[in-house]
Amino acid sequence: MTASPVVITGIGLVTPAGVGGEATWHGLLRGRSTARHHPELTGLPVDFCCAVTDLDASARLTSRLARRLDRFSQMALIAAREAMRDARLPPGSYDPQRTGVVIGTGTTSMERYEGEIAKLLAGRPRSVSPLIIPRSIPNICAGEVSIDLRAQGPSLTTSTACASGATAIGTAMMLLTGGACDTVITGGAESVCNRISSVAFSQLGALSMRTDAPEEASRPFDSDRDGFVLGEGAAILVLERLSHARARGIRSYATVAGYGASCDARHITALSPSGIALAMRSALHAADLRPGDIDHVNAHGTSTLLNDRTEADVLDRLFPHHPPITSLKGTIGHAIGAAGAIEAAVTALTLRHQMIPPTANHHRIDPDITVDVVSHRPRPAAVRAALSTSFGFGGQNAVLALTAP
Amino acid sequence: MHALHPFLVRTLVDDLGVPEDMLDAEATFETIGLDSLTLAELVVIVQDRLGEDITDLTADTTLAQASARLTDIGAPDDGARP
């Protein structure tokens, strides 16, 4: 084991708020929802989502590479290349054998299966693409990033549903503290703006049905919330030990001071207060922080009736000093397996800029909720330590404690 | 040039993203950078559009040989991409 803390030295973001870290940050500061009717979803009970509209993968990756990759891998690669540039790690400047990749994803490339299964059902088995498996399996995203960056260290995928991206970052941190790697490229990627995902989540009763006003549909912690809005995207962070970053002379965004994971071990979809509290307390313990040290929480805040209330109750109980909280899902929807990574990346940006992005559509707080939700406009704040919380189906929870470097 | 050469070129460019300026008639699938997986993908796409099985395209086949073979087999099913 090594005592040197793990720091974030590079960030790459692809979100509905913008392609690139700068674009996403400024989009989030505006605090306006990106949810819109989506042509792909026409005719479905829920026909809107928060999509990345300016991905332009062919221009960013070359058209040959873009066509070989499914959408979640395209987004991961674009974010990974940005993160490596941001961390000043051009090809050839790092030891490939000491460089790992850990990327979370919650579903798989569902849109690929839609198209290929349709061929099978139409009686055309020999028309099914030979690449359906290698393009769409959940681990291919990490595999493609490893190939693209020639990273030969451990390459793996975490899948804890909506916590996948946060679980990936926690796992990456352990690879670094355990000494297995010098650099880990980590985060999450998800593409769920497709018909089968929209139908599946709406049949579950999880999605907002506000089809007449999509831009008002995602409203975390607001009294009129009625469900979450599907999003998509990728966030990739470069993690390394502080000693390694210092030796390279690179400034870090934040320290990944603690990672807490737990399982509710009760129900596949409903949050358990004790389970999510355990993940938060574990992250604090690992970071050697007390609850009163937490200046901000970037909440899971999906905008569903029950989950927001449960999370707010736990935050109220664990952090009676009421640190300001925000949920990015008001602006960019719920990017499932990428969400935890996007939120951790933005929490790191909050630590750097000392600014908390607002929760879009938060107009009137649920009277049963007593937390301090940042709304309407960004709030300047002295943030030395913050939590980013993520809770997944299966009761699988991941909480990251980030501190100023 | 064989009748289905433009069809082959469009498929390589539009479906597989191969840059059009690489597609010299005497180039082989290997020299235009198609690995065995991508060649298998090409075969399935072309079979699907022509409605006929294709068994004899390999890494060493040139584009001219491939278009001759496709032209022997027939016009694309949808007729939209002759």
mmCIF file with all atom_site columns, N, CA and C in Angstrom, chain A residues 183-248:
data_model
loop_
_atom_site.group_PDB
_atom_site.id
_atom_site.type_symbol
_atom_site.label_atom_id
_atom_site.label_alt_id
_atom_site.label_comp_id
_atom_site.label_asym_id
_atom_site.label_entity_id
_atom_site.label_seq_id
_atom_site.pdbx_PDB_ins_code
_atom_site.Cartn_x
_atom_site.Cartn_y
_atom_site.Cartn_z
_atom_site.occupancy
_atom_site.B_iso_or_equiv
_atom_site.pdbx_formal_charge
_atom_site.auth_seq_id
_atom_site.auth_comp_id
_atom_site.auth_asym_id
_atom_site.auth_atom_id
_atom_site.pdbx_PDB_model_num
ATOM 1   N N  . THR A 1 183 ? -1.341  5.150  -13.457 1.00 0.00 ? 183 THR A N  1
ATOM 2   C CA . THR A 1 183 ? -2.366  6.029  -14.021 1.00 0.00 ? 183 THR A CA 1
ATOM 3   C C  . THR A 1 183 ? -3.590  5.164  -14.328 1.00 0.00 ? 183 THR A C  1
ATOM 4   N N  . VAL A 1 184 ? -4.769  5.659  -13.996 1.00 0.00 ? 184 VAL A N  1
ATOM 5   C CA . VAL A 1 184 ? -5.984  4.934  -14.396 1.00 0.00 ? 184 VAL A CA 1
ATOM 6   C C  . VAL A 1 184 ? -6.950  5.916  -15.062 1.00 0.00 ? 184 VAL A C  1
ATOM 7   N N  . ILE A 1 185 ? -7.418  5.494  -16.224 1.00 0.00 ? 185 ILE A N  1
ATOM 8   C CA . ILE A 1 185 ? -8.390  6.268  -17.000 1.00 0.00 ? 185 ILE A CA 1
ATOM 9   C C  . ILE A 1 185 ? -9.746  5.678  -16.651 1.00 0.00 ? 185 ILE A C  1
ATOM 10  N N  . THR A 1 186 ? -10.606 6.491  -16.038 1.00 0.00 ? 186 THR A N  1
ATOM 11  C CA . THR A 1 186 ? -11.808 5.899  -15.442 1.00 0.00 ? 186 THR A CA 1
ATOM 12  C C  . THR A 1 186 ? -13.019 6.798  -15.587 1.00 0.00 ? 186 THR A C  1
ATOM 13  N N  . GLY A 1 187 ? -14.190 6.195  -15.487 1.00 0.00 ? 187 GLY A N  1
ATOM 14  C CA . GLY A 1 187 ? -15.420 6.986  -15.573 1.00 0.00 ? 187 GLY A CA 1
ATOM 15  C C  . GLY A 1 187 ? -16.593 6.124  -15.975 1.00 0.00 ? 187 GLY A C  1
ATOM 16  N N  . GLY A 1 188 ? -17.467 6.680  -16.801 1.00 0.00 ? 188 GLY A N  1
ATOM 17  C CA . GLY A 1 188 ? -18.652 5.934  -17.202 1.00 0.00 ? 188 GLY A CA 1
ATOM 18  C C  . GLY A 1 188 ? -19.143 6.389  -18.554 1.00 0.00 ? 188 GLY A C  1
ATOM 19  N N  . ALA A 1 189 ? -19.909 5.532  -19.226 1.00 0.00 ? 189 ALA A N  1
ATOM 20  C CA . ALA A 1 189 ? -20.488 5.877  -20.534 1.00 0.00 ? 189 ALA A CA 1
ATOM 21  C C  . ALA A 1 189 ? -21.813 5.136  -20.687 1.00 0.00 ? 189 ALA A C  1
ATOM 22  N N  . GLU A 1 190 ? -22.761 5.804  -21.267 1.00 0.00 ? 190 GLU A N  1
ATOM 23  C CA . GLU A 1 190 ? -24.075 5.179  -21.442 1.00 0.00 ? 190 GLU A CA 1
ATOM 24  C C  . GLU A 1 190 ? -24.811 5.827  -22.595 1.00 0.00 ? 190 GLU A C  1
ATOM 25  N N  . SER A 1 191 ? -25.498 5.005  -23.387 1.00 0.00 ? 191 SER A N  1
ATOM 26  C CA . SER A 1 191 ? -26.342 5.514  -24.453 1.00 0.00 ? 191 SER A CA 1
ATOM 27  C C  . SER A 1 191 ? -27.710 4.861  -24.291 1.00 0.00 ? 191 SER A C  1
ATOM 28  N N  . VAL A 1 192 ? -28.686 5.620  -23.803 1.00 0.00 ? 192 VAL A N  1
ATOM 29  C CA . VAL A 1 192 ? -30.018 5.056  -23.563 1.00 0.00 ? 192 VAL A CA 1
ATOM 30  C C  . VAL A 1 192 ? -31.127 5.884  -24.213 1.00 0.00 ? 192 VAL A C  1
ATOM 31  N N  . CYS A 1 193 ? -30.752 6.802  -25.116 1.00 0.00 ? 193 CYS A N  1
ATOM 32  C CA . CYS A 1 193 ? -31.784 7.576  -25.809 1.00 0.00 ? 193 CYS A CA 1
ATOM 33  C C  . CYS A 1 193 ? -32.287 6.758  -26.989 1.00 0.00 ? 193 CYS A C  1
ATOM 34  N N  . ASN A 1 194 ? -32.805 5.587  -26.713 1.00 0.00 ? 194 ASN A N  1
ATOM 35  C CA . ASN A 1 194 ? -33.315 4.719  -27.770 1.00 0.00 ? 194 ASN A CA 1
ATOM 36  C C  . ASN A 1 194 ? -34.672 4.176  -27.354 1.00 0.00 ? 194 ASN A C  1
ATOM 37  N N  . ARG A 1 195 ? -35.375 3.570  -28.312 1.00 0.00 ? 195 ARG A N  1
ATOM 38  C CA . ARG A 1 195 ? -36.786 3.210  -28.099 1.00 0.00 ? 195 ARG A CA 1
ATOM 39  C C  . ARG A 1 195 ? -36.967 2.168  -27.007 1.00 0.00 ? 195 ARG A C  1
ATOM 40  N N  . ILE A 1 196 ? -36.140 1.131  -27.041 1.00 0.00 ? 196 ILE A N  1
ATOM 41  C CA . ILE A 1 196 ? -36.369 0.057  -26.067 1.00 0.00 ? 196 ILE A CA 1
ATOM 42  C C  . ILE A 1 196 ? -36.089 0.561  -24.645 1.00 0.00 ? 196 ILE A C  1
ATOM 43  N N  . SER A 1 197 ? -35.081 1.410  -24.477 1.00 0.00 ? 197 SER A N  1
ATOM 44  C CA . SER A 1 197 ? -34.778 1.913  -23.125 1.00 0.00 ? 197 SER A CA 1
ATOM 45  C C  . SER A 1 197 ? -35.898 2.817  -22.632 1.00 0.00 ? 197 SER A C  1
ATOM 46  N N  . SER A 1 198 ? -36.414 3.677  -23.516 1.00 0.00 ? 198 SER A N  1
ATOM 47  C CA . SER A 1 198 ? -37.483 4.579  -23.103 1.00 0.00 ? 198 SER A CA 1
ATOM 48  C C  . SER A 1 198 ? -38.714 3.782  -22.672 1.00 0.00 ? 198 SER A C  1
ATOM 49  N N  . VAL A 1 199 ? -39.079 2.789  -23.492 1.00 0.00 ? 199 VAL A N  1
ATOM 50  C CA . VAL A 1 199 ? -40.248 1.976  -23.150 1.00 0.00 ? 199 VAL A CA 1
ATOM 51  C C  . VAL A 1 199 ? -39.998 1.209  -21.843 1.00 0.00 ? 199 VAL A C  1
ATOM 52  N N  . ALA A 1 200 ? -38.822 0.639  -21.718 1.00 0.00 ? 200 ALA A N  1
ATOM 53  C CA . ALA A 1 200 ? -38.536 -0.186 -20.543 1.00 0.00 ? 200 ALA A CA 1
ATOM 54  C C  . ALA A 1 200 ? -38.642 0.638  -19.260 1.00 0.00 ? 200 ALA A C  1
ATOM 55  N N  . PHE A 1 201 ? -38.034 1.832  -19.271 1.00 0.00 ? 201 PHE A N  1
ATOM 56  C CA . PHE A 1 201 ? -38.078 2.643  -18.045 1.00 0.00 ? 201 PHE A CA 1
ATOM 57  C C  . PHE A 1 201 ? -39.471 3.239  -17.818 1.00 0.00 ? 201 PHE A C  1
ATOM 58  N N  . SER A 1 202 ? -40.210 3.537  -18.895 1.00 0.00 ? 202 SER A N  1
ATOM 59  C CA . SER A 1 202 ? -41.548 4.096  -18.669 1.00 0.00 ? 202 SER A CA 1
ATOM 60  C C  . SER A 1 202 ? -42.510 3.013  -18.174 1.00 0.00 ? 202 SER A C  1
ATOM 61  N N  . GLN A 1 203 ? -42.356 1.783  -18.671 1.00 0.00 ? 203 GLN A N  1
ATOM 62  C CA . GLN A 1 203 ? -43.195 0.687  -18.163 1.00 0.00 ? 203 GLN A CA 1
ATOM 63  C C  . GLN A 1 203 ? -42.939 0.433  -16.677 1.00 0.00 ? 203 GLN A C  1
ATOM 64  N N  . LEU A 1 204 ? -41.733 0.760  -16.272 1.00 0.00 ? 204 LEU A N  1
ATOM 65  C CA . LEU A 1 204 ? -41.369 0.584  -14.860 1.00 0.00 ? 204 LEU A CA 1
ATOM 66  C C  . LEU A 1 204 ? -41.970 1.701  -13.997 1.00 0.00 ? 204 LEU A C  1
ATOM 67  N N  . GLY A 1 205 ? -42.487 2.732  -14.653 1.00 0.00 ? 205 GLY A N  1
ATOM 68  C CA . GLY A 1 205 ? -43.063 3.857  -13.903 1.00 0.00 ? 205 GLY A CA 1
ATOM 69  C C  . GLY A 1 205 ? -42.016 4.822  -13.383 1.00 0.00 ? 205 GLY A C  1
ATOM 70  N N  . ALA A 1 206 ? -40.784 4.736  -13.930 1.00 0.00 ? 206 ALA A N  1
ATOM 71  C CA . ALA A 1 206 ? -39.691 5.551  -13.396 1.00 0.00 ? 206 ALA A CA 1
ATOM 72  C C  . ALA A 1 206 ? -39.572 6.909  -14.090 1.00 0.00 ? 206 ALA A C  1
ATOM 73  N N  . LEU A 1 207 ? -40.117 7.014  -15.317 1.00 0.00 ? 207 LEU A N  1
ATOM 74  C CA . LEU A 1 207 ? -39.882 8.236  -16.109 1.00 0.00 ? 207 LEU A CA 1
ATOM 75  C C  . LEU A 1 207 ? -40.960 9.285  -15.875 1.00 0.00 ? 207 LEU A C  1
ATOM 76  N N  . SER A 1 208 ? -40.572 10.541 -16.000 1.00 0.00 ? 208 SER A N  1
ATOM 77  C CA . SER A 1 208 ? -41.538 11.626 -16.032 1.00 0.00 ? 208 SER A CA 1
ATOM 78  C C  . SER A 1 208 ? -42.402 11.473 -17.278 1.00 0.00 ? 208 SER A C  1
ATOM 79  N N  . MET A 1 209 ? -43.704 11.717 -17.125 1.00 0.00 ? 209 MET A N  1
ATOM 80  C CA . MET A 1 209 ? -44.642 11.595 -18.253 1.00 0.00 ? 209 MET A CA 1
ATOM 81  C C  . MET A 1 209 ? -45.014 12.972 -18.797 1.00 0.00 ? 209 MET A C  1
ATOM 82  N N  . ARG A 1 210 ? -44.227 13.988 -18.488 1.00 0.00 ? 210 ARG A N  1
ATOM 83  C CA . ARG A 1 210 ? -44.571 15.362 -18.865 1.00 0.00 ? 210 ARG A CA 1
ATOM 84  C C  . ARG A 1 210 ? -44.283 15.610 -20.351 1.00 0.00 ? 210 ARG A C  1
ATOM 85  N N  . THR A 1 211 ? -44.974 14.886 -21.208 1.00 0.00 ? 211 THR A N  1
ATOM 86  C CA . THR A 1 211 ? -44.677 14.945 -22.647 1.00 0.00 ? 211 THR A CA 1
ATOM 87  C C  . THR A 1 211 ? -45.056 16.293 -23.263 1.00 0.00 ? 211 THR A C  1
ATOM 88  N N  . ASP A 1 212 ? -45.927 17.040 -22.595 1.00 0.00 ? 212 ASP A N  1
ATOM 89  C CA . ASP A 1 212 ? -46.327 18.345 -23.139 1.00 0.00 ? 212 ASP A CA 1
ATOM 90  C C  . ASP A 1 212 ? -45.286 19.418 -22.838 1.00 0.00 ? 212 ASP A C  1
ATOM 91  N N  . ALA A 1 213 ? -44.375 19.158 -21.918 1.00 0.00 ? 213 ALA A N  1
ATOM 92  C CA . ALA A 1 213 ? -43.353 20.159 -21.570 1.00 0.00 ? 213 ALA A CA 1
ATOM 93  C C  . ALA A 1 213 ? -42.072 19.458 -21.117 1.00 0.00 ? 213 ALA A C  1
ATOM 94  N N  . PRO A 1 214 ? -41.368 18.825 -22.087 1.00 0.00 ? 214 PRO A N  1
ATOM 95  C CA . PRO A 1 214 ? -40.175 18.046 -21.720 1.00 0.00 ? 214 PRO A CA 1
ATOM 96  C C  . PRO A 1 214 ? -39.144 18.854 -20.934 1.00 0.00 ? 214 PRO A C  1
ATOM 97  N N  . GLU A 1 215 ? -39.002 20.138 -21.310 1.00 0.00 ? 215 GLU A N  1
ATOM 98  C CA . GLU A 1 215 ? -37.962 20.939 -20.658 1.00 0.00 ? 215 GLU A CA 1
ATOM 99  C C  . GLU A 1 215 ? -38.272 21.209 -19.180 1.00 0.00 ? 215 GLU A C  1
ATOM 100 N N  . GLU A 1 216 ? -39.494 20.890 -18.754 1.00 0.00 ? 216 GLU A N  1
ATOM 101 C CA . GLU A 1 216 ? -39.830 21.057 -17.332 1.00 0.00 ? 216 GLU A CA 1
ATOM 102 C C  . GLU A 1 216 ? -39.953 19.717 -16.615 1.00 0.00 ? 216 GLU A C  1
ATOM 103 N N  . ALA A 1 217 ? -39.585 18.638 -17.294 1.00 0.00 ? 217 ALA A N  1
ATOM 104 C CA . ALA A 1 217 ? -39.891 17.305 -16.761 1.00 0.00 ? 217 ALA A CA 1
ATOM 105 C C  . ALA A 1 217 ? -38.946 16.862 -15.645 1.00 0.00 ? 217 ALA A C  1
ATOM 106 N N  . SER A 1 218 ? -37.635 17.137 -15.814 1.00 0.00 ? 218 SER A N  1
ATOM 107 C CA . SER A 1 218 ? -36.686 16.707 -14.788 1.00 0.00 ? 218 SER A CA 1
ATOM 108 C C  . SER A 1 218 ? -36.558 17.813 -13.758 1.00 0.00 ? 218 SER A C  1
ATOM 109 N N  . ARG A 1 219 ? -37.056 17.589 -12.532 1.00 0.00 ? 219 ARG A N  1
ATOM 110 C CA . ARG A 1 219 ? -37.089 18.646 -11.514 1.00 0.00 ? 219 ARG A CA 1
ATOM 111 C C  . ARG A 1 219 ? -36.753 18.062 -10.147 1.00 0.00 ? 219 ARG A C  1
ATOM 112 N N  . PRO A 1 220 ? -35.488 17.704 -9.950  1.00 0.00 ? 220 PRO A N  1
ATOM 113 C CA . PRO A 1 220 ? -35.079 17.061 -8.708  1.00 0.00 ? 220 PRO A CA 1
ATOM 114 C C  . PRO A 1 220 ? -35.461 17.876 -7.468  1.00 0.00 ? 220 PRO A C  1
ATOM 115 N N  . PHE A 1 221 ? -36.004 17.178 -6.486  1.00 0.00 ? 221 PHE A N  1
ATOM 116 C CA . PHE A 1 221 ? -36.358 17.731 -5.165  1.00 0.00 ? 221 PHE A CA 1
ATOM 117 C C  . PHE A 1 221 ? -37.486 18.759 -5.231  1.00 0.00 ? 221 PHE A C  1
ATOM 118 N N  . ASP A 1 222 ? -38.058 18.996 -6.414  1.00 0.00 ? 222 ASP A N  1
ATOM 119 C CA . ASP A 1 222 ? -39.162 19.950 -6.557  1.00 0.00 ? 222 ASP A CA 1
ATOM 120 C C  . ASP A 1 222 ? -40.475 19.251 -6.169  1.00 0.00 ? 222 ASP A C  1
ATOM 121 N N  . SER A 1 223 ? -41.427 20.021 -5.690  1.00 0.00 ? 223 SER A N  1
ATOM 122 C CA . SER A 1 223 ? -42.680 19.410 -5.221  1.00 0.00 ? 223 SER A CA 1
ATOM 123 C C  . SER A 1 223 ? -43.501 18.821 -6.377  1.00 0.00 ? 223 SER A C  1
ATOM 124 N N  . ASP A 1 224 ? -43.284 19.277 -7.615  1.00 0.00 ? 224 ASP A N  1
ATOM 125 C CA . ASP A 1 224 ? -44.060 18.772 -8.753  1.00 0.00 ? 224 ASP A CA 1
ATOM 126 C C  . ASP A 1 224 ? -43.325 17.717 -9.578  1.00 0.00 ? 224 ASP A C  1
ATOM 127 N N  . ARG A 1 225 ? -42.316 17.100 -9.040  1.00 0.00 ? 225 ARG A N  1
ATOM 128 C CA . ARG A 1 225 ? -41.564 16.097 -9.821  1.00 0.00 ? 225 ARG A CA 1
ATOM 129 C C  . ARG A 1 225 ? -42.433 14.848 -10.016 1.00 0.00 ? 225 ARG A C  1
ATOM 130 N N  . ASP A 1 226 ? -42.218 14.167 -11.150 1.00 0.00 ? 226 ASP A N  1
ATOM 131 C CA . ASP A 1 226 ? -43.007 12.950 -11.392 1.00 0.00 ? 226 ASP A CA 1
ATOM 132 C C  . ASP A 1 226 ? -42.184 11.831 -12.023 1.00 0.00 ? 226 ASP A C  1
ATOM 133 N N  . GLY A 1 227 ? -40.854 11.936 -11.939 1.00 0.00 ? 227 GLY A N  1
ATOM 134 C CA . GLY A 1 227 ? -40.032 10.854 -12.476 1.00 0.00 ? 227 GLY A CA 1
ATOM 135 C C  . GLY A 1 227 ? -38.789 11.415 -13.136 1.00 0.00 ? 227 GLY A C  1
ATOM 136 N N  . PHE A 1 228 ? -37.904 10.517 -13.563 1.00 0.00 ? 228 PHE A N  1
ATOM 137 C CA . PHE A 1 228 ? -36.667 11.020 -14.171 1.00 0.00 ? 228 PHE A CA 1
ATOM 138 C C  . PHE A 1 228 ? -36.779 11.087 -15.683 1.00 0.00 ? 228 PHE A C  1
ATOM 139 N N  . VAL A 1 229 ? -35.794 11.734 -16.304 1.00 0.00 ? 229 VAL A N  1
ATOM 140 C CA . VAL A 1 229 ? -35.727 11.878 -17.755 1.00 0.00 ? 229 VAL A CA 1
ATOM 141 C C  . VAL A 1 229 ? -34.443 11.189 -18.214 1.00 0.00 ? 229 VAL A C  1
ATOM 142 N N  . LEU A 1 230 ? -34.546 10.350 -19.236 1.00 0.00 ? 230 LEU A N  1
ATOM 143 C CA . LEU A 1 230 ? -33.353 9.661  -19.728 1.00 0.00 ? 230 LEU A CA 1
ATOM 144 C C  . LEU A 1 230 ? -32.353 10.658 -20.311 1.00 0.00 ? 230 LEU A C  1
ATOM 145 N N  . GLY A 1 231 ? -31.095 10.438 -19.999 1.00 0.00 ? 231 GLY A N  1
ATOM 146 C CA . GLY A 1 231 ? -30.017 11.228 -20.583 1.00 0.00 ? 231 GLY A CA 1
ATOM 147 C C  . GLY A 1 231 ? -29.023 10.283 -21.235 1.00 0.00 ? 231 GLY A C  1
ATOM 148 N N  . GLU A 1 232 ? -27.859 10.758 -21.545 1.00 0.00 ? 232 GLU A N  1
ATOM 149 C CA . GLU A 1 232 ? -26.789 9.912  -22.084 1.00 0.00 ? 232 GLU A CA 1
ATOM 150 C C  . GLU A 1 232 ? -25.490 10.691 -21.966 1.00 0.00 ? 232 GLU A C  1
ATOM 151 N N  . GLY A 1 233 ? -24.387 10.017 -22.176 1.00 0.00 ? 233 GLY A N  1
ATOM 152 C CA . GLY A 1 233 ? -23.117 10.738 -22.155 1.00 0.00 ? 233 GLY A CA 1
ATOM 153 C C  . GLY A 1 233 ? -21.976 9.892  -21.636 1.00 0.00 ? 233 GLY A C  1
ATOM 154 N N  . ALA A 1 234 ? -20.850 10.567 -21.438 1.00 0.00 ? 234 ALA A N  1
ATOM 155 C CA . ALA A 1 234 ? -19.666 9.909  -20.894 1.00 0.00 ? 234 ALA A CA 1
ATOM 156 C C  . ALA A 1 234 ? -18.853 10.925 -20.110 1.00 0.00 ? 234 ALA A C  1
ATOM 157 N N  . ALA A 1 235 ? -18.230 10.448 -19.062 1.00 0.00 ? 235 ALA A N  1
ATOM 158 C CA . ALA A 1 235 ? -17.254 11.262 -18.338 1.00 0.00 ? 235 ALA A CA 1
ATOM 159 C C  . ALA A 1 235 ? -16.056 10.378 -18.075 1.00 0.00 ? 235 ALA A C  1
ATOM 160 N N  . ILE A 1 236 ? -14.877 10.875 -18.417 1.00 0.00 ? 236 ILE A N  1
ATOM 161 C CA . ILE A 1 236 ? -13.650 10.123 -18.161 1.00 0.00 ? 236 ILE A CA 1
ATOM 162 C C  . ILE A 1 236 ? -12.705 11.012 -17.362 1.00 0.00 ? 236 ILE A C  1
ATOM 163 N N  . LEU A 1 237 ? -12.160 10.432 -16.289 1.00 0.00 ? 237 LEU A N  1
ATOM 164 C CA . LEU A 1 237 ? -11.200 11.133 -15.447 1.00 0.00 ? 237 LEU A CA 1
ATOM 165 C C  . LEU A 1 237 ? -9.848  10.425 -15.530 1.00 0.00 ? 237 LEU A C  1
ATOM 166 N N  . VAL A 1 238 ? -8.785  11.185 -15.449 1.00 0.00 ? 238 VAL A N  1
ATOM 167 C CA . VAL A 1 238 ? -7.461  10.594 -15.290 1.00 0.00 ? 238 VAL A CA 1
ATOM 168 C C  . VAL A 1 238 ? -7.110  10.674 -13.812 1.00 0.00 ? 238 VAL A C  1
ATOM 169 N N  . LEU A 1 239 ? -6.867  9.510  -13.212 1.00 0.00 ? 239 LEU A N  1
ATOM 170 C CA . LEU A 1 239 ? -6.468  9.458  -11.806 1.00 0.00 ? 239 LEU A CA 1
ATOM 171 C C  . LEU A 1 239 ? -5.014  8.995  -11.713 1.00 0.00 ? 239 LEU A C  1
ATOM 172 N N  . GLU A 1 240 ? -4.313  9.558  -10.764 1.00 0.00 ? 240 GLU A N  1
ATOM 173 C CA . GLU A 1 240 ? -2.955  9.108  -10.465 1.00 0.00 ? 240 GLU A CA 1
ATOM 174 C C  . GLU A 1 240 ? -2.642  9.454  -9.011  1.00 0.00 ? 240 GLU A C  1
ATOM 175 N N  . ARG A 1 241 ? -1.565  8.862  -8.482  1.00 0.00 ? 241 ARG A N  1
ATOM 176 C CA . ARG A 1 241 ? -1.179  9.231  -7.130  1.00 0.00 ? 241 ARG A CA 1
ATOM 177 C C  . ARG A 1 241 ? -0.588  10.640 -7.152  1.00 0.00 ? 241 ARG A C  1
ATOM 178 N N  . LEU A 1 242 ? -0.799  11.351 -6.042  1.00 0.00 ? 242 LEU A N  1
ATOM 179 C CA . LEU A 1 242 ? -0.316  12.733 -5.966  1.00 0.00 ? 242 LEU A CA 1
ATOM 180 C C  . LEU A 1 242 ? 1.194   12.802 -6.243  1.00 0.00 ? 242 LEU A C  1
ATOM 181 N N  . SER A 1 243 ? 1.935   11.820 -5.719  1.00 0.00 ? 243 SER A N  1
ATOM 182 C CA . SER A 1 243 ? 3.391   11.824 -5.917  1.00 0.00 ? 243 SER A CA 1
ATOM 183 C C  . SER A 1 243 ? 3.731   11.744 -7.413  1.00 0.00 ? 243 SER A C  1
ATOM 184 N N  . HIS A 1 244 ? 2.958   10.947 -8.137  1.00 0.00 ? 244 HIS A N  1
ATOM 185 C CA . HIS A 1 244 ? 3.154   10.772 -9.576  1.00 0.00 ? 244 HIS A CA 1
ATOM 186 C C  . HIS A 1 244 ? 2.808   12.061 -10.319 1.00 0.00 ? 244 HIS A C  1
ATOM 187 N N  . ALA A 1 245 ? 1.702   12.697 -9.907  1.00 0.00 ? 245 ALA A N  1
ATOM 188 C CA . ALA A 1 245 ? 1.280   13.947 -10.551 1.00 0.00 ? 245 ALA A CA 1
ATOM 189 C C  . ALA A 1 245 ? 2.313   15.048 -10.287 1.00 0.00 ? 245 ALA A C  1
ATOM 190 N N  . ARG A 1 246 ? 2.825   15.095 -9.065  1.00 0.00 ? 246 ARG A N  1
ATOM 191 C CA . ARG A 1 246 ? 3.821   16.121 -8.720  1.00 0.00 ? 246 ARG A CA 1
ATOM 192 C C  . ARG A 1 246 ? 5.101   15.932 -9.524  1.00 0.00 ? 246 ARG A C  1
ATOM 193 N N  . ALA A 1 247 ? 5.487   14.665 -9.679  1.00 0.00 ? 247 ALA A N  1
ATOM 194 C CA . ALA A 1 247 ? 6.716   14.388 -10.430 1.00 0.00 ? 247 ALA A CA 1
ATOM 195 C C  . ALA A 1 247 ? 6.571   14.862 -11.877 1.00 0.00 ? 247 ALA A C  1
ATOM 196 N N  . ARG A 1 248 ? 5.332   14.866 -12.396 1.00 0.00 ? 248 ARG A N  1
ATOM 197 C CA . ARG A 1 248 ? 5.084   15.349 -13.767 1.00 0.00 ? 248 ARG A CA 1
ATOM 198 C C  . ARG A 1 248 ? 4.824   16.850 -13.807 1.00 0.00 ? 248 ARG A C  1
#
